[in-house]
Amino acid sequence: MKGTIINVITVLVGSTLGLIIGEKFPERVKKIVIQSIGLFTMLIGITMIIKSTKFIEIFLSLILGSITGELLRIDERLEGLMEKVKSKISPNSPHFVEGFITATLVFCVGAMTVVGSIQEGLTGDATLLITKSIMDGITSLTLASGLGIGVMFSAISVFLIQGSLTLLGSKLLFLMQDVYINNFTGLGGVLILAIGIELLNIEKIKILNMLPSLVYLPIIIYISSLL
């Protein structure tokens, strides 16, 4: 798990630098920085969506995942937990939850996360994850400067998600097939695009309730391949 550990460190370092820089910004500058992050996040989402080929499968996954998340009240439960953490760590951080969710999805949902983690689990080669770590370090600096300390806590998500993928590498090898990885990335892009919409205050979307769609997608793609 060398690649994941390096990734966690770069996120923590980048977030720390971003917090130091962000504290020097007046409120009007912070506002436009957050808007810029919203636009940047939407750009990331769009570039990820372009990789999609199984649009019906992605649509069905979103529907089923959203219904599942709503029934399980994932959004309500996780946001409640993060609010408790916020009250103890940084009660004056207005974007704590948004920072955590945004950074978690940007860092953990994408081809480099899946392929890099599985590759390290199978071969011990962490090259792709180390490359991703550098990119995430720079991105975390930018995100933390506008969204605050919540971005730093996404390091926990990086450790848990990438670490699990690495340890389960041999069992998840099928996810490296183009049909899975491209559409998984595309679905992740939809969720990241939704984050951008929220950051720009266009619409409040329960993004956390849509996360089960990431589990449904490979199942639906597999079933559709049998038909």
mmCIF file of C-alpha atoms in Angstrom:
data_model
loop_
_atom_site.group_PDB
_atom_site.id
_atom_site.type_symbol
_atom_site.label_atom_id
_atom_site.label_comp_id
_atom_site.label_asym_id
_atom_site.label_seq_id
_atom_site.Cartn_x
_atom_site.Cartn_y
_atom_site.Cartn_z
ATOM 1 C CA MET A 1 0.000 0.000 0.000
ATOM 2 C CA LYS A 2 2.957 2.323 -0.573
ATOM 3 C CA GLY A 3 1.112 4.278 -3.246
ATOM 4 C CA THR A 4 -1.918 4.863 -1.019
ATOM 5 C CA ILE A 5 0.233 5.987 1.924
ATOM 6 C CA ILE A 6 2.086 8.460 -0.309
ATOM 7 C CA ASN A 7 -1.272 9.680 -1.622
ATOM 8 C CA VAL A 8 -2.555 10.267 1.918
ATOM 9 C CA ILE A 9 0.588 12.249 2.776
ATOM 10 C CA THR A 10 0.340 14.474 -0.315
ATOM 11 C CA VAL A 11 -3.330 15.213 0.414
ATOM 12 C CA LEU A 12 -2.480 16.163 4.008
ATOM 13 C CA VAL A 13 0.454 18.350 2.954
ATOM 14 C CA GLY A 14 -1.479 19.997 0.128
ATOM 15 C CA SER A 15 -4.489 20.629 2.366
ATOM 16 C CA THR A 16 -2.298 22.156 5.076
ATOM 17 C CA LEU A 17 -0.706 24.547 2.597
ATOM 18 C CA GLY A 18 -4.137 25.380 1.202
ATOM 19 C CA LEU A 19 -5.460 26.200 4.669
ATOM 20 C CA ILE A 20 -2.513 28.509 5.340
ATOM 21 C CA ILE A 21 -3.072 30.307 2.033
ATOM 22 C CA GLY A 22 -6.853 30.394 2.458
ATOM 23 C CA GLU A 23 -6.629 32.106 5.852
ATOM 24 C CA LYS A 24 -5.032 35.097 4.178
ATOM 25 C CA PHE A 25 -7.971 35.573 1.792
ATOM 26 C CA PRO A 26 -10.694 38.165 2.569
ATOM 27 C CA GLU A 27 -14.292 36.872 2.303
ATOM 28 C CA ARG A 28 -14.887 38.338 -1.167
ATOM 29 C CA VAL A 29 -11.816 36.491 -2.468
ATOM 30 C CA LYS A 30 -12.900 33.236 -0.770
ATOM 31 C CA LYS A 31 -16.290 33.527 -2.476
ATOM 32 C CA ILE A 32 -14.836 33.769 -5.964
ATOM 33 C CA VAL A 33 -12.335 31.003 -5.165
ATOM 34 C CA ILE A 34 -15.242 28.700 -4.238
ATOM 35 C CA GLN A 35 -17.007 29.647 -7.483
ATOM 36 C CA SER A 36 -13.812 28.869 -9.389
ATOM 37 C CA ILE A 37 -13.586 25.511 -7.630
ATOM 38 C CA GLY A 38 -17.202 24.847 -8.616
ATOM 39 C CA LEU A 39 -16.418 25.531 -12.280
ATOM 40 C CA PHE A 40 -13.201 23.489 -12.095
ATOM 41 C CA THR A 41 -15.089 20.591 -10.508
ATOM 42 C CA MET A 42 -17.688 20.681 -13.286
ATOM 43 C CA LEU A 43 -14.879 20.611 -15.863
ATOM 44 C CA ILE A 44 -13.414 17.499 -14.215
ATOM 45 C CA GLY A 45 -16.856 15.884 -14.234
ATOM 46 C CA ILE A 46 -17.455 16.625 -17.914
ATOM 47 C CA THR A 47 -14.056 15.230 -18.979
ATOM 48 C CA MET A 48 -14.823 12.043 -17.047
ATOM 49 C CA ILE A 49 -18.321 11.691 -18.520
ATOM 50 C CA ILE A 50 -16.889 11.801 -22.050
ATOM 51 C CA LYS A 51 -15.375 8.337 -21.436
ATOM 52 C CA SER A 52 -18.847 6.784 -21.023
ATOM 53 C CA THR A 53 -20.301 4.315 -23.510
ATOM 54 C CA LYS A 54 -23.021 2.561 -21.480
ATOM 55 C CA PHE A 55 -25.454 5.418 -20.917
ATOM 56 C CA ILE A 56 -28.527 3.287 -20.168
ATOM 57 C CA GLU A 57 -26.558 1.275 -17.600
ATOM 58 C CA ILE A 58 -25.309 4.479 -15.967
ATOM 59 C CA PHE A 59 -28.857 5.862 -15.896
ATOM 60 C CA LEU A 60 -30.250 2.682 -14.279
ATOM 61 C CA SER A 61 -27.402 2.652 -11.759
ATOM 62 C CA LEU A 62 -28.132 6.260 -10.800
ATOM 63 C CA ILE A 63 -31.829 5.526 -10.320
ATOM 64 C CA LEU A 64 -31.310 2.363 -8.277
ATOM 65 C CA GLY A 65 -28.411 3.873 -6.343
ATOM 66 C CA SER A 66 -30.335 7.036 -5.500
ATOM 67 C CA ILE A 67 -33.361 5.064 -4.303
ATOM 68 C CA THR A 68 -31.109 2.847 -2.172
ATOM 69 C CA GLY A 69 -29.258 5.831 -0.733
ATOM 70 C CA GLU A 70 -32.495 7.634 0.031
ATOM 71 C CA LEU A 71 -33.954 4.588 1.806
ATOM 72 C CA LEU A 72 -30.743 4.166 3.818
ATOM 73 C CA ARG A 73 -30.583 7.942 4.449
ATOM 74 C CA ILE A 74 -26.864 7.967 3.644
ATOM 75 C CA ASP A 75 -26.802 11.732 3.081
ATOM 76 C CA GLU A 76 -28.491 12.493 6.388
ATOM 77 C CA ARG A 77 -26.369 10.051 8.403
ATOM 78 C CA LEU A 78 -22.969 10.978 6.937
ATOM 79 C CA GLU A 79 -23.613 14.708 6.976
ATOM 80 C CA GLY A 80 -24.721 14.394 10.606
ATOM 81 C CA LEU A 81 -21.478 12.581 11.411
ATOM 82 C CA MET A 82 -19.384 15.189 9.596
ATOM 83 C CA GLU A 83 -21.222 17.986 11.398
ATOM 84 C CA LYS A 84 -20.266 16.378 14.725
ATOM 85 C CA VAL A 85 -16.644 16.185 13.603
ATOM 86 C CA LYS A 86 -16.830 19.784 12.432
ATOM 87 C CA SER A 87 -18.192 20.973 15.788
ATOM 88 C CA LYS A 88 -15.192 19.446 17.554
ATOM 89 C CA ILE A 89 -12.481 20.263 15.015
ATOM 90 C CA SER A 90 -13.484 23.465 13.234
ATOM 91 C CA PRO A 91 -16.904 24.849 14.256
ATOM 92 C CA ASN A 92 -16.340 28.042 12.236
ATOM 93 C CA SER A 93 -15.729 26.260 8.928
ATOM 94 C CA PRO A 94 -18.849 26.902 6.779
ATOM 95 C CA HIS A 95 -17.817 24.506 3.992
ATOM 96 C CA PHE A 96 -16.520 21.572 6.045
ATOM 97 C CA VAL A 97 -18.964 18.980 4.673
ATOM 98 C CA GLU A 98 -18.711 20.278 1.088
ATOM 99 C CA GLY A 99 -14.911 20.163 1.309
ATOM 100 C CA PHE A 100 -14.908 16.576 2.536
ATOM 101 C CA ILE A 101 -17.415 15.318 -0.047
ATOM 102 C CA THR A 102 -15.879 17.230 -2.952
ATOM 103 C CA ALA A 103 -12.333 16.089 -2.218
ATOM 104 C CA THR A 104 -13.387 12.492 -1.529
ATOM 105 C CA LEU A 105 -15.117 12.147 -4.896
ATOM 106 C CA VAL A 106 -12.420 14.001 -6.853
ATOM 107 C CA PHE A 107 -9.646 11.883 -5.295
ATOM 108 C CA CYS A 108 -11.384 8.504 -5.117
ATOM 109 C CA VAL A 109 -13.689 8.185 -8.130
ATOM 110 C CA GLY A 110 -11.789 7.762 -11.356
ATOM 111 C CA ALA A 111 -9.692 5.491 -13.539
ATOM 112 C CA MET A 112 -6.378 6.280 -11.835
ATOM 113 C CA THR A 113 -7.781 5.298 -8.435
ATOM 114 C CA VAL A 114 -9.151 1.949 -9.603
ATOM 115 C CA VAL A 115 -6.384 0.952 -12.016
ATOM 116 C CA GLY A 116 -3.555 2.265 -9.837
ATOM 117 C CA SER A 117 -4.796 0.544 -6.687
ATOM 118 C CA ILE A 118 -5.496 -2.808 -8.356
ATOM 119 C CA GLN A 119 -2.173 -2.633 -10.221
ATOM 120 C CA GLU A 120 -0.263 -2.125 -6.974
ATOM 121 C CA GLY A 121 -2.199 -4.935 -5.312
ATOM 122 C CA LEU A 122 -1.357 -7.354 -8.131
ATOM 123 C CA THR A 123 2.214 -6.350 -9.014
ATOM 124 C CA GLY A 124 3.480 -4.068 -6.247
ATOM 125 C CA ASP A 125 4.003 -1.305 -8.831
ATOM 126 C CA ALA A 126 2.802 1.992 -7.308
ATOM 127 C CA THR A 127 3.907 4.226 -10.203
ATOM 128 C CA LEU A 128 0.381 5.222 -11.245
ATOM 129 C CA LEU A 129 -0.715 5.967 -7.671
ATOM 130 C CA ILE A 130 2.417 8.046 -7.044
ATOM 131 C CA THR A 131 1.623 10.081 -10.169
ATOM 132 C CA LYS A 132 -1.946 10.483 -8.897
ATOM 133 C CA SER A 133 -0.574 11.519 -5.501
ATOM 134 C CA ILE A 134 1.257 14.491 -6.999
ATOM 135 C CA MET A 135 -1.894 15.585 -8.838
ATOM 136 C CA ASP A 136 -4.021 15.157 -5.688
ATOM 137 C CA GLY A 137 -1.544 17.150 -3.620
ATOM 138 C CA ILE A 138 -1.867 20.129 -5.949
ATOM 139 C CA THR A 139 -5.645 19.753 -6.155
ATOM 140 C CA SER A 140 -6.004 19.496 -2.364
ATOM 141 C CA LEU A 141 -4.091 22.757 -1.976
ATOM 142 C CA THR A 142 -6.555 24.472 -4.306
ATOM 143 C CA LEU A 143 -9.643 22.903 -2.714
ATOM 144 C CA ALA A 144 -8.551 23.560 0.870
ATOM 145 C CA SER A 145 -7.803 27.217 0.157
ATOM 146 C CA GLY A 146 -11.486 27.703 -0.627
ATOM 147 C CA LEU A 147 -13.374 24.918 1.156
ATOM 148 C CA GLY A 148 -11.320 24.621 4.307
ATOM 149 C CA ILE A 149 -10.259 21.798 6.608
ATOM 150 C CA GLY A 150 -12.907 19.331 5.406
ATOM 151 C CA VAL A 151 -10.639 18.654 2.412
ATOM 152 C CA MET A 152 -7.942 17.355 4.763
ATOM 153 C CA PHE A 153 -10.316 14.728 6.153
ATOM 154 C CA SER A 154 -10.693 13.257 2.663
ATOM 155 C CA ALA A 155 -7.288 11.650 3.330
ATOM 156 C CA ILE A 156 -9.225 9.119 5.433
ATOM 157 C CA SER A 157 -11.392 8.272 2.414
ATOM 158 C CA VAL A 158 -8.312 7.926 0.207
ATOM 159 C CA PHE A 159 -6.734 5.515 2.686
ATOM 160 C CA LEU A 160 -9.851 3.377 3.129
ATOM 161 C CA ILE A 161 -10.969 3.251 -0.517
ATOM 162 C CA GLN A 162 -7.610 2.904 -2.256
ATOM 163 C CA GLY A 163 -6.317 0.608 0.450
ATOM 164 C CA SER A 164 -9.327 -1.692 0.059
ATOM 165 C CA LEU A 165 -8.942 -1.784 -3.722
ATOM 166 C CA THR A 166 -5.246 -2.638 -3.335
ATOM 167 C CA LEU A 167 -5.884 -5.447 -0.857
ATOM 168 C CA LEU A 168 -8.690 -6.842 -3.044
ATOM 169 C CA GLY A 169 -6.686 -6.380 -6.253
ATOM 170 C CA SER A 170 -6.838 -9.959 -7.526
ATOM 171 C CA LYS A 171 -10.605 -10.198 -6.940
ATOM 172 C CA LEU A 172 -11.322 -6.868 -8.675
ATOM 173 C CA LEU A 173 -9.151 -7.431 -11.741
ATOM 174 C CA PHE A 174 -12.251 -7.453 -13.995
ATOM 175 C CA LEU A 175 -12.780 -3.733 -13.209
ATOM 176 C CA MET A 176 -9.698 -2.909 -15.310
ATOM 177 C CA GLN A 177 -11.562 -3.906 -18.481
ATOM 178 C CA ASP A 178 -12.395 -0.823 -20.568
ATOM 179 C CA VAL A 179 -16.145 -1.381 -20.423
ATOM 180 C CA TYR A 180 -16.052 -1.202 -16.609
ATOM 181 C CA ILE A 181 -13.365 1.396 -15.984
ATOM 182 C CA ASN A 182 -14.580 3.887 -18.614
ATOM 183 C CA ASN A 183 -18.188 3.805 -17.455
ATOM 184 C CA PHE A 184 -17.253 3.771 -13.759
ATOM 185 C CA THR A 185 -15.246 6.913 -14.497
ATOM 186 C CA GLY A 186 -18.190 8.352 -16.420
ATOM 187 C CA LEU A 187 -20.605 7.743 -13.553
ATOM 188 C CA GLY A 188 -18.098 9.307 -11.166
ATOM 189 C CA GLY A 189 -18.016 12.296 -13.504
ATOM 190 C CA VAL A 190 -21.794 12.695 -13.153
ATOM 191 C CA LEU A 191 -21.455 12.810 -9.361
ATOM 192 C CA ILE A 192 -18.564 15.278 -9.554
ATOM 193 C CA LEU A 193 -20.558 17.449 -11.956
ATOM 194 C CA ALA A 194 -23.336 17.484 -9.346
ATOM 195 C CA ILE A 195 -20.824 18.773 -6.786
ATOM 196 C CA GLY A 196 -19.984 21.679 -9.088
ATOM 197 C CA ILE A 197 -23.683 22.516 -9.378
ATOM 198 C CA GLU A 198 -23.915 22.609 -5.575
ATOM 199 C CA LEU A 199 -20.800 24.746 -5.136
ATOM 200 C CA LEU A 200 -22.220 27.293 -7.572
ATOM 201 C CA ASN A 201 -25.448 27.345 -5.521
ATOM 202 C CA ILE A 202 -27.497 26.315 -8.555
ATOM 203 C CA GLU A 203 -29.289 23.434 -6.827
ATOM 204 C CA LYS A 204 -28.943 21.351 -3.652
ATOM 205 C CA ILE A 205 -28.384 17.722 -4.641
ATOM 206 C CA LYS A 206 -28.174 14.770 -2.251
ATOM 207 C CA ILE A 207 -24.978 13.460 -3.802
ATOM 208 C CA LEU A 208 -24.182 11.076 -0.956
ATOM 209 C CA ASN A 209 -27.457 9.243 -1.551
ATOM 210 C CA MET A 210 -26.294 8.553 -5.112
ATOM 211 C CA LEU A 211 -23.075 6.787 -4.062
ATOM 212 C CA PRO A 212 -24.608 3.258 -4.119
ATOM 213 C CA SER A 213 -24.886 3.715 -7.902
ATOM 214 C CA LEU A 214 -21.124 3.044 -8.069
ATOM 215 C CA VAL A 215 -21.808 -0.443 -6.688
ATOM 216 C CA TYR A 216 -24.772 -1.100 -8.967
ATOM 217 C CA LEU A 217 -22.986 -0.113 -12.177
ATOM 218 C CA PRO A 218 -20.582 -3.083 -12.628
ATOM 219 C CA ILE A 219 -23.428 -5.471 -11.742
ATOM 220 C CA ILE A 220 -25.741 -3.912 -14.337
ATOM 221 C CA ILE A 221 -23.025 -3.827 -16.991
ATOM 222 C CA TYR A 222 -22.307 -7.522 -16.365
ATOM 223 C CA ILE A 223 -25.981 -8.453 -16.601
ATOM 224 C CA SER A 224 -26.416 -6.426 -19.814
ATOM 225 C CA SER A 225 -23.442 -8.253 -21.340
ATOM 226 C CA LEU A 226 -25.285 -11.551 -20.848
ATOM 227 C CA LEU A 227 -28.437 -10.399 -22.645
#
